[in-house]
């Protein structure tokens, strides 16, 4: 027996005294009251019954990284099946798989069978430490057991012995089963490609590569720079490390990416046959202009200003392509052309790396261009929120969602594609107003109506959409369009629209889609399509044709995480007017001088503009003179960089008088130059260096001699080059009086850009590249087994060649059964029993009659009534316990006789209470 709150038992003393003094009652109720007190206080103390044999918890941790053998999943599944047959009463078994991250495949279960591995993991790494921590989190703190690791021991990430110590502190040992690839006779591996940290354009330089061979072999060497072949030829590799020297000269500034590949017959590990390195080629800062008009007004203005300009069609940008770029200009660029990773990279480029951003308006920009709910929206100085004044006519929308089996696939954040799409639909429906109507159907091989066409004013059951499910088969496009036709034609709204969401690689059975779309178009109904995939997928052409015949738009979401943004973009286009397409005059705002000497009088009319709203603390340089009084030119510092938003169209249908304005080129130049001043370029000789050893990145910051100490400790921000993951920020530590350092474990392949944040300044260190996961570095399976032996030795674990006896040897947990609910139940029963006994089977508590009080003498003028009262007043008899009845005169005419005094023997406690009440009131 144990108590979770034993201090509560102290309450027995004061409560017992109170009951004895104030609640005493003769007869049966008193023992019941004492029992009720004991039960209530006992329940409050939280008693628990301790069971000494409550079974054990065993968690199987399975390595599913790329270094494991091809049949490792099958081997692990067989081991789990063997353990399931050994469970005793109270024993529980759980399964965790891991790569770069840990996933719970099966929670702890005392029954049932494991159906196989279903959770996706990133196989590019093998974080054993995180997997052991996940196993410890799966076992409740009040229980114990063992952990079985099934791995090759080629672990990445933090030292797994630390996690094993945390488990050992709880009495949980770590056993292992070593499952590894067979040792190969030959392994040729590129260990490193060592390039200078930076060079200038057209500067010759030397670099080298190290290739380790387990035996003598003749192989082929291939060296490329930015995809261009530099060297290819045979090479005689000796056993051990081989140093390969190279020379090169780069003509253009930017980031040069080198790839070295080696090939040899009989190589048993091909994953480590490639090496990568990146070289920063320095030069004057340049401006990257993304536009579909390479010879337009913006390009001409920036070139005439003498800027180093790089003009390209919109493409998915990355931090690799932005290295050496001082500012990025997006001239009427749709967000979908940048891609979701590109939007992430561009946001990190401004906020963390100190870059500049200039966005200009048009039909494909700002909210109309899909930037609402995008990673770039927080960077802009204007809000893309939607307000009631942006309403168009009332809208009816029918949403058709693909719920085929392909929608059950999970995305990197752990949700399914269906859940992400449902989030997008819910977000889109919230943009509708009270006058609109909407319906949602989910489609696989048939239509599943979530809710019919309903007025928004009556409330839409958005929770049903959020609980979207994944069915079976593919999506039948013909069935979907017929369901949309049935719903949308029930409405008489001026704007009626059907939105089809479908997998671009799994759209089947179009049937009579052309006839259905023709019938919709004859009723002025438009059809748009959101395809999950790329334009190259097998069914992409069908979806493009549906959108073209339906008079709508086609979107392709290569990344499922972009679906909420695309759903919002389409709804804005249909239901809201985020672009004002009438000529509008403008005026200078107080912050115009921040951009330099620009004319504030004689400003032209804009042919149209994107309707946005100024964010707090942002600066506005130009403002419209219409009823919106909206910002036309706004800017602000954002993070370490700067951002400028010009809502007018520079060169297009809605430029208006801007194209002929004499001050346009000066204004465009001022916007870009203001944005280029971000990053807070450090004064003096502050130098950031980066060095990679395996997957460990070490960054140092050397302060200039004599530079004052920073007021805040600098931090290291590591940015993924492709924007596929979020930036990671780490504190730096002092190594000596002028140097700080920080270390970061690189989670996977790719290019990584370290940036040191020094106050409001951003110091970019040279980027580094990781060609393959460290688990593929040259080594034998014996090294992995030694790692597992060291992890197991921390807590007394062993190598398990056989699964027999694993549960029997695991420590037994103590089970606890809470007794408080039982005590509360008994207390309720005792309370009811006490009430019944006191009400029906107990005599009331006798009270002593109140002594008669001597009345004061009354005046003669008090009248007859007063005299009567005085005459009836008696003094208390000296004889003990004897009362003399007072002599009273008879009642006068019209007076009520006094009620009879109650005697001590009444039928019930209720009657006694009534008698006492009558006595007090004198009735």
XYZ file of C-alpha atoms in Angstrom, residues 261-921:
661
model
C 32.869 10.301 -58.818
C 35.027 7.148 -58.857
C 34.197 3.766 -60.340
C 35.932 0.419 -60.068
C 34.902 -3.161 -60.898
C 33.906 -5.152 -57.827
C 33.226 -2.137 -55.615
C 30.885 -3.447 -52.898
C 29.717 -0.088 -51.481
C 28.613 2.287 -54.228
C 27.001 4.806 -51.859
C 30.384 6.349 -50.977
C 31.739 6.588 -54.530
C 30.882 10.279 -54.788
C 32.370 13.364 -53.181
C 31.103 16.935 -53.261
C 32.426 20.370 -52.363
C 31.283 23.952 -52.856
C 33.540 26.943 -53.515
C 32.553 30.564 -53.030
C 33.778 32.656 -55.969
C 33.748 36.226 -54.724
C 33.066 39.340 -56.718
C 31.081 42.552 -56.556
C 27.559 42.111 -55.142
C 25.020 41.364 -57.820
C 21.259 41.592 -58.234
C 19.165 38.602 -59.301
C 16.111 39.671 -61.329
C 13.422 37.030 -61.870
C 11.094 38.182 -64.622
C 9.341 37.044 -67.775
C 10.429 40.263 -69.482
C 14.245 40.091 -69.659
C 14.384 43.274 -71.756
C 11.680 45.146 -69.874
C 11.725 48.397 -67.947
C 13.053 46.875 -64.702
C 16.033 45.204 -66.388
C 16.885 48.329 -68.374
C 16.669 50.561 -65.287
C 18.969 48.388 -63.193
C 21.486 47.926 -65.981
C 21.547 51.693 -66.625
C 22.258 52.191 -62.908
C 25.495 50.224 -63.278
C 24.455 47.262 -61.150
C 25.827 43.785 -61.769
C 22.569 42.238 -62.935
C 21.651 38.592 -63.497
C 18.316 38.213 -65.318
C 16.572 34.816 -65.295
C 13.155 33.329 -65.852
C 11.414 32.456 -62.551
C 12.708 29.123 -61.211
C 12.858 27.282 -57.861
C 15.613 29.199 -56.123
C 17.939 27.834 -53.458
C 20.527 29.295 -51.140
C 23.166 27.868 -53.463
C 21.937 30.054 -56.329
C 21.591 33.047 -53.987
C 25.170 32.934 -52.707
C 26.848 36.216 -53.567
C 23.507 37.869 -54.403
C 22.873 41.146 -52.575
C 19.201 41.485 -53.558
C 16.508 39.466 -55.330
C 13.878 41.229 -57.443
C 10.599 39.398 -58.146
C 8.836 41.190 -60.990
C 5.230 39.954 -61.072
C 6.287 36.364 -60.281
C 3.786 33.670 -59.276
C 4.701 31.881 -56.036
C 4.200 28.468 -57.627
C 7.101 29.063 -60.022
C 9.438 29.384 -57.032
C 8.267 26.169 -55.351
C 7.706 25.600 -51.652
C 11.419 24.890 -50.897
C 12.316 27.980 -52.944
C 9.980 30.144 -50.871
C 11.557 28.749 -47.700
C 15.047 29.435 -49.048
C 14.129 32.984 -50.050
C 12.649 33.720 -46.622
C 15.795 32.385 -44.888
C 17.961 34.366 -47.309
C 16.355 37.635 -46.139
C 15.757 36.967 -42.439
C 18.872 34.955 -41.578
C 21.487 35.640 -44.257
C 20.811 39.381 -44.508
C 19.745 39.476 -48.153
C 17.455 42.011 -49.801
C 14.085 41.394 -51.473
C 12.078 43.595 -53.837
C 8.628 42.410 -54.992
C 6.626 44.283 -57.615
C 2.914 43.971 -58.360
C 0.726 42.500 -61.048
C -1.860 39.809 -61.587
C 0.680 37.117 -60.595
C 2.015 38.772 -57.471
C 1.161 39.231 -53.794
C -2.164 37.639 -52.717
C -3.325 37.068 -56.286
C -0.043 35.285 -57.006
C -0.290 32.789 -54.157
C 1.911 34.459 -51.522
C -0.810 34.464 -48.871
C -0.024 31.779 -46.245
C 3.385 31.266 -47.861
C 6.748 31.351 -46.031
C 7.451 34.674 -47.766
C 4.346 36.483 -46.453
C 5.912 37.318 -43.041
C 8.910 38.839 -44.836
C 6.838 41.398 -46.764
C 6.145 44.840 -45.228
C 2.473 44.593 -46.256
C -0.267 42.254 -45.087
C -2.076 40.072 -47.613
C -5.119 39.648 -45.396
C -8.564 39.749 -47.003
C -11.145 42.278 -45.901
C -14.780 42.759 -46.741
C -14.113 45.643 -49.109
C -12.341 43.192 -51.407
C -15.553 41.232 -52.015
C -16.834 40.435 -55.443
C -20.347 39.202 -56.124
C -21.732 36.260 -54.162
C -19.999 32.966 -54.941
C -21.045 29.317 -54.984
C -18.161 26.825 -54.850
C -18.153 23.051 -55.092
C -14.922 21.429 -53.892
C -14.096 17.921 -55.124
C -11.328 16.234 -53.109
C -9.328 13.198 -54.138
C -9.541 10.650 -51.301
C -7.994 7.695 -53.139
C -5.444 5.441 -51.466
C -2.540 7.622 -52.658
C -3.778 10.363 -50.334
C -2.917 8.180 -47.329
C 0.814 8.609 -47.886
C 2.501 10.631 -45.148
C 4.455 13.845 -45.689
C 7.632 14.878 -43.786
C 5.741 16.423 -40.860
C 3.967 13.093 -40.155
C 0.541 13.986 -41.553
C -1.040 12.331 -44.564
C -1.555 14.105 -47.867
C -5.291 13.941 -47.165
C -4.864 15.819 -43.894
C -2.774 18.547 -45.543
C -5.316 18.895 -48.368
C -8.160 19.068 -45.821
C -6.318 21.892 -44.068
C -6.170 23.731 -47.390
C -9.887 23.253 -48.074
C -10.850 24.445 -44.591
C -8.639 27.506 -45.024
C -10.183 28.246 -48.412
C -13.756 27.947 -47.145
C -13.031 30.382 -44.326
C -12.315 33.033 -46.984
C -15.956 32.933 -48.091
C -18.481 35.327 -46.546
C -22.070 35.080 -45.338
C -23.583 35.508 -48.822
C -21.680 32.588 -50.360
C -22.485 28.896 -50.677
C -20.216 25.848 -50.676
C -20.223 22.070 -50.838
C -17.522 19.429 -50.376
C -17.401 15.930 -51.856
C -14.629 13.368 -51.509
C -14.052 11.110 -54.482
C -12.324 7.797 -55.039
C -14.200 5.274 -57.203
C -17.435 6.937 -56.111
C -18.623 10.164 -54.602
C -18.800 10.633 -50.818
C -20.767 13.732 -49.916
C -19.253 15.516 -46.909
C -21.929 18.206 -46.927
C -24.286 19.431 -49.672
C -24.413 22.930 -51.111
C -25.096 25.078 -48.057
C -25.144 28.795 -47.255
C -22.106 29.966 -45.330
C -24.429 32.009 -43.124
C -25.863 28.803 -41.662
C -22.399 27.552 -40.717
C -20.385 24.997 -42.662
C -19.414 21.700 -40.943
C -15.704 22.284 -41.418
C -14.909 19.646 -38.805
C -16.211 16.988 -41.210
C -13.741 18.207 -43.846
C -10.878 18.185 -41.357
C -11.635 14.530 -40.611
C -11.120 13.625 -44.262
C -10.387 9.983 -44.982
C -8.388 8.040 -47.540
C -10.369 5.455 -49.471
C -9.234 2.988 -52.089
C -8.284 2.826 -55.748
C -7.750 5.980 -57.782
C -9.940 9.019 -58.309
C -12.608 8.679 -61.018
C -12.502 12.088 -62.679
C -15.793 11.615 -64.530
C -17.600 10.682 -61.316
C -16.070 13.706 -59.573
C -17.218 16.172 -62.231
C -20.742 14.738 -62.241
C -20.894 15.146 -58.453
C -19.709 18.738 -58.782
C -22.288 19.447 -61.488
C -25.077 18.091 -59.295
C -24.071 20.344 -56.422
C -23.217 23.601 -58.202
C -26.305 23.769 -60.429
C -28.481 23.956 -57.322
C -27.215 27.505 -56.801
C -28.365 30.713 -58.486
C -25.334 32.799 -57.480
C -23.752 35.054 -60.072
C -20.370 33.295 -59.771
C -20.376 29.498 -59.667
C -17.147 27.556 -59.560
C -16.026 23.920 -59.312
C -12.581 23.153 -57.840
C -11.161 19.673 -58.452
C -8.223 18.397 -56.408
C -6.667 15.233 -57.828
C -3.444 13.210 -57.906
C -1.652 13.942 -61.180
C -0.387 10.348 -61.268
C -3.589 8.570 -60.243
C -6.539 10.245 -62.034
C -8.642 7.570 -63.738
C -11.898 6.970 -65.600
C -12.600 10.372 -67.171
C -15.759 8.906 -68.803
C -17.910 11.685 -70.286
C -15.904 14.518 -68.721
C -16.088 16.648 -71.867
C -19.886 16.507 -71.951
C -20.092 17.285 -68.229
C -17.747 20.268 -68.557
C -19.645 21.492 -71.622
C -22.899 21.399 -69.649
C -21.255 23.363 -66.838
C -19.831 25.980 -69.174
C -23.240 26.455 -70.802
C -24.484 27.473 -67.350
C -21.521 29.888 -66.842
C -19.823 27.564 -64.339
C -16.012 27.515 -64.331
C -13.754 24.601 -63.395
C -10.224 24.817 -61.944
C -7.880 21.957 -61.056
C -5.188 21.478 -58.406
C -2.972 18.547 -59.338
C -0.758 16.923 -56.736
C 2.437 16.216 -58.661
C 4.226 17.659 -61.673
C 3.218 18.467 -65.262
C 5.222 15.396 -66.311
C 3.090 12.913 -64.369
C 1.040 10.339 -66.226
C -2.368 12.001 -65.795
C -1.222 15.623 -65.835
C -2.408 16.228 -69.403
C -5.926 15.095 -68.494
C -6.046 17.558 -65.605
C -4.695 20.349 -67.805
C -7.413 19.632 -70.350
C -10.135 19.678 -67.687
C -8.980 23.123 -66.527
C -8.719 24.431 -70.100
C -12.190 23.197 -71.076
C -13.610 24.495 -67.801
C -12.283 28.008 -68.300
C -10.363 27.887 -65.022
C -6.796 27.540 -63.863
C -4.429 24.601 -63.381
C -2.007 24.327 -60.476
C 0.576 21.623 -59.829
C 1.732 21.113 -56.248
C 4.999 19.210 -56.336
C 5.220 19.552 -52.561
C 2.085 18.563 -50.628
C 2.911 21.213 -48.031
C 2.055 23.902 -50.604
C -1.578 22.755 -50.855
C -2.996 25.161 -48.205
C -1.368 28.084 -50.002
C -2.685 27.030 -53.420
C -6.234 26.465 -52.159
C -6.181 29.982 -50.691
C -4.805 31.417 -53.938
C -7.597 29.909 -56.011
C -10.295 31.053 -53.579
C -8.903 34.592 -53.582
C -8.941 34.605 -57.376
C -12.569 33.462 -57.523
C -14.175 35.151 -54.517
C -12.087 38.215 -53.802
C -10.665 41.119 -55.720
C -7.048 41.371 -54.563
C -6.099 43.447 -57.610
C -7.561 46.900 -58.382
C -7.608 47.216 -62.175
C -8.653 50.869 -62.553
C -6.271 53.863 -62.925
C -5.451 55.284 -59.502
C -3.633 58.436 -58.473
C -0.930 58.330 -55.815
C 0.691 60.660 -53.313
C 4.016 60.800 -51.522
C 4.057 59.505 -47.953
C 6.324 60.742 -45.135
C 8.853 57.907 -45.539
C 9.638 58.604 -49.204
C 12.947 60.393 -48.338
C 14.297 57.075 -46.966
C 14.808 56.021 -50.589
C 16.811 59.106 -51.486
C 16.023 62.162 -53.556
C 12.856 61.161 -55.392
C 10.214 63.583 -56.748
C 7.218 63.980 -54.436
C 5.186 66.155 -56.826
C 3.727 65.398 -60.220
C 3.385 61.680 -59.484
C 1.683 59.614 -62.232
C -1.370 57.417 -62.065
C -0.941 53.671 -61.658
C -2.955 51.616 -64.118
C -3.728 49.115 -61.350
C -2.287 47.809 -58.114
C -2.403 44.927 -55.665
C -4.598 45.779 -52.687
C -2.619 45.198 -49.480
C -2.446 46.684 -45.990
C 0.563 48.205 -44.260
C 1.994 46.167 -41.390
C 2.778 47.817 -38.061
C 6.272 49.377 -37.918
C 6.621 49.250 -41.710
C 7.488 52.386 -43.689
C 5.267 53.683 -46.494
C 6.698 55.862 -49.282
C 3.745 56.046 -51.699
C 0.010 55.738 -51.035
C -3.048 55.597 -53.303
C -5.564 58.453 -53.372
C -8.660 56.290 -53.812
C -11.063 55.171 -51.107
C -8.660 52.405 -50.037
C -5.758 54.755 -49.206
C -3.637 51.650 -49.647
C 0.173 51.509 -49.597
C 1.718 51.528 -53.054
C 5.371 51.449 -51.976
C 6.388 50.075 -48.575
C 9.596 48.802 -47.019
C 11.034 47.624 -43.705
C 14.018 45.807 -42.206
C 13.233 42.140 -41.655
C 15.561 40.040 -39.532
C 19.076 40.636 -40.805
C 17.853 41.786 -44.241
C 15.468 44.230 -45.877
C 12.259 43.889 -47.864
C 10.558 46.278 -50.318
C 7.050 45.902 -51.770
C 5.901 47.943 -54.786
C 2.252 47.101 -55.456
C 2.129 48.698 -58.911
C 2.887 46.828 -62.128
C 6.202 48.053 -63.534
C 5.876 46.783 -67.060
C 2.568 45.360 -68.224
C -1.098 45.895 -68.976
C -1.725 47.844 -65.777
C 1.373 50.031 -65.716
C -0.628 53.089 -66.817
C 1.311 56.321 -66.688
C 4.143 54.704 -64.726
C 5.865 53.567 -67.912
C 6.222 57.164 -69.120
C 7.104 58.642 -65.726
C 10.519 60.263 -65.796
C 11.267 59.292 -62.223
C 10.477 55.570 -62.629
C 14.028 54.389 -63.234
C 15.366 56.388 -60.310
C 12.619 54.968 -58.076
C 13.379 51.382 -59.131
C 17.096 51.886 -58.568
C 16.446 53.396 -55.112
C 14.249 50.429 -54.093
C 16.925 47.904 -55.030
C 19.817 49.848 -53.496
C 17.894 50.286 -50.227
C 17.248 46.519 -50.112
C 20.930 45.777 -50.823
C 21.965 47.579 -47.645
C 20.637 44.758 -45.458
C 22.821 42.344 -43.597
C 24.641 44.993 -41.598
C 28.009 44.417 -43.216
C 30.519 43.981 -40.371
C 33.161 46.586 -39.856
C 36.782 45.614 -39.392
C 38.149 42.133 -39.992
C 35.486 39.876 -38.516
C 35.994 36.484 -40.152
C 33.762 33.396 -40.025
C 35.259 30.031 -41.002
C 33.629 26.633 -41.494
C 35.180 23.165 -41.378
C 33.544 19.755 -41.821
C 34.774 16.495 -40.319
C 32.423 13.713 -41.334
C 28.988 15.051 -40.502
C 30.274 17.421 -37.799
C 30.339 21.091 -38.852
C 32.574 23.409 -36.849
C 32.213 27.174 -37.318
C 34.517 29.759 -35.746
C 34.200 33.537 -35.566
C 37.379 35.603 -35.205
C 36.790 39.142 -34.010
C 38.989 41.980 -35.201
C 41.743 42.902 -32.736
C 40.577 45.664 -30.465
C 36.922 45.325 -31.473
C 34.610 45.830 -28.482
C 33.020 42.746 -26.974
C 29.565 42.002 -28.394
C 26.728 42.951 -26.074
C 24.926 39.671 -26.814
C 26.465 36.274 -27.386
C 26.638 35.569 -31.152
C 24.669 32.629 -32.489
C 25.225 30.234 -35.360
C 22.376 29.703 -37.835
C 22.705 26.736 -40.200
C 20.568 26.999 -43.334
C 19.823 24.054 -45.671
C 20.817 24.970 -49.195
C 17.650 23.591 -50.808
C 15.227 25.056 -48.245
C 13.820 21.621 -47.446
C 14.017 22.068 -43.682
C 13.897 24.866 -41.138
C 17.025 26.795 -40.105
C 18.759 25.687 -36.904
C 20.137 28.282 -34.478
C 22.814 27.437 -31.905
C 24.652 29.558 -29.326
C 28.365 30.046 -29.803
C 30.931 29.712 -27.011
C 34.133 31.574 -26.262
C 37.368 29.727 -27.045
C 39.693 32.638 -26.310
C 39.445 36.398 -26.028
C 38.927 36.959 -29.775
C 37.358 33.693 -30.981
C 33.976 32.024 -30.649
C 33.004 28.585 -31.928
C 30.002 26.326 -32.362
C 29.478 22.790 -33.642
C 26.535 21.314 -35.508
C 25.798 17.738 -36.538
C 24.775 17.797 -40.199
C 21.619 15.690 -40.495
C 21.964 14.598 -44.127
C 23.307 15.064 -47.621
C 23.312 18.400 -49.379
C 24.766 21.866 -49.049
C 24.628 23.742 -45.743
C 25.129 27.486 -45.299
C 26.385 28.645 -41.872
C 25.627 32.244 -40.878
C 26.837 33.933 -37.693
C 24.437 36.497 -36.228
C 26.510 39.183 -34.528
C 24.074 41.713 -33.129
C 22.178 43.110 -36.110
C 24.850 41.881 -38.505
C 24.963 38.637 -40.462
C 28.404 37.152 -41.215
C 28.259 34.380 -43.807
C 30.743 31.552 -43.405
C 31.742 29.426 -46.416
C 29.109 26.775 -47.212
C 29.916 23.085 -46.869
C 28.638 19.995 -48.675
C 27.991 16.504 -47.338
C 28.070 13.979 -50.215
C 26.756 10.943 -48.315
C 25.767 9.893 -44.824
C 28.709 9.171 -42.493
C 27.483 5.622 -42.000
C 28.867 4.883 -45.483
C 32.371 6.053 -44.613
C 35.000 3.344 -45.130
C 34.937 0.774 -42.351
C 34.130 -2.833 -41.530
C 31.015 -4.312 -39.893
C 33.155 -5.050 -36.820
C 33.336 -1.320 -36.076
C 29.545 -1.094 -35.929
C 29.382 -4.089 -33.580
C 31.908 -2.432 -31.269
C 29.666 0.661 -31.136
C 26.684 -1.468 -30.107
C 28.771 -3.306 -27.498
C 29.779 0.028 -25.965
C 26.161 1.204 -25.852
C 24.971 -2.047 -24.272
C 27.777 -2.076 -21.680
C 26.519 1.188 -20.159
C 23.454 -0.428 -18.604
C 24.476 -4.082 -18.452
C 22.959 -5.096 -21.781
C 24.145 -8.027 -23.885
C 24.214 -9.150 -27.489
C 21.120 -11.226 -28.223
C 21.834 -14.009 -30.651
C 18.630 -15.682 -29.482
C 15.420 -14.034 -28.325
C 14.652 -16.799 -25.822
C 14.281 -15.505 -22.290
C 14.266 -11.793 -23.106
C 11.029 -11.158 -21.209
C 12.046 -13.531 -18.422
C 15.320 -11.665 -17.868
C 13.735 -8.233 -18.007
C 13.105 -6.546 -14.646
C 9.538 -6.852 -13.443
C 7.494 -3.677 -13.081
C 5.449 -2.753 -10.052
C 1.814 -2.333 -10.911
C -0.335 0.109 -8.995
C -4.090 -0.042 -8.561
C -5.705 3.211 -7.441
C -8.063 2.681 -4.492
C -9.416 6.231 -4.344
C -12.351 5.566 -6.747
C -13.419 2.606 -4.572
C -13.205 4.677 -1.389
C -15.247 7.448 -2.957
C -17.890 4.920 -3.965
C -18.049 3.476 -0.452
C -18.188 6.995 0.983
C -21.253 7.781 -1.133
C -22.958 4.592 0.069
C -22.168 5.392 3.711
C -23.496 8.931 3.263
C -26.772 7.620 1.884
C -27.027 5.085 4.716
C -26.444 7.795 7.338
C -29.202 9.967 5.856
C -31.657 7.056 5.787
C -30.890 5.962 9.354
C -31.068 9.502 10.728
C -34.317 10.205 8.868
C -36.298 7.094 9.621
C -34.697 5.092 12.446
C -33.185 7.587 14.855
C -34.731 9.755 17.609
C -33.891 13.417 17.557
C -31.334 14.845 19.894
C -33.091 16.251 23.037
C -32.486 19.859 23.911
C -32.845 21.471 27.344
C -35.870 23.807 27.507
C -34.884 27.428 27.531
C -35.209 29.054 31.006
C -37.986 31.590 31.488
C -36.760 35.134 31.457
C -37.830 37.711 34.073
C -39.721 40.501 32.390
C -38.878 44.091 33.187
C -41.512 46.145 35.012
C -43.846 47.837 32.647
C -45.487 51.206 32.884
C -49.095 51.371 33.961
C -49.861 53.194 30.798
C -48.918 50.094 28.871
C -52.504 48.979 29.012
C -54.195 45.813 29.847
C -52.127 43.738 27.565
C -48.959 44.860 29.305
C -50.377 44.112 32.680
C -51.328 40.667 31.540
C -47.803 39.945 30.424
C -46.375 41.253 33.687
C -48.791 39.152 35.674
C -47.747 36.089 33.814
C -44.077 36.564 34.526
C -42.608 34.173 37.086
C -39.198 33.900 38.655
C -37.324 30.605 38.333
C -38.105 28.145 41.172
C -35.176 27.362 43.396
C -35.982 23.677 43.109
C -33.762 21.995 40.528
C -35.260 20.939 37.185
C -38.745 22.131 38.233
C -40.743 24.621 36.271
C -43.782 26.522 37.548
C -46.461 27.177 34.999
C -47.054 30.887 34.682
C -50.415 32.289 35.671
C -51.976 33.845 32.634
C -55.188 35.642 32.245
C -57.526 34.476 29.594
C -57.206 35.956 26.171
C -59.066 39.013 25.338
C -61.628 39.104 22.620
C -60.014 39.088 19.206
C -56.719 37.636 20.432
C -55.460 34.211 19.446
C -54.678 31.816 22.214
C -50.973 31.106 22.540
C -49.857 27.878 20.898
C -49.122 24.916 23.033
C -45.478 24.483 23.937
C -43.895 21.446 22.341
C -42.945 18.654 24.602
C -39.674 16.789 24.544
C -41.122 13.630 22.967
C -41.770 14.546 19.318
C -42.187 12.122 16.495
C -39.260 13.268 14.424
C -36.377 15.660 14.232
C -38.362 17.641 11.688
C -41.219 18.197 14.143
C -38.747 19.278 16.808
C -37.258 21.805 14.427
C -40.706 23.148 13.618
C -41.488 23.500 17.318
C -38.299 25.425 17.949
C -39.119 27.704 15.016
C -42.601 28.464 16.341
C -41.134 29.229 19.722
C -38.621 31.684 18.313
C -41.243 33.442 16.204
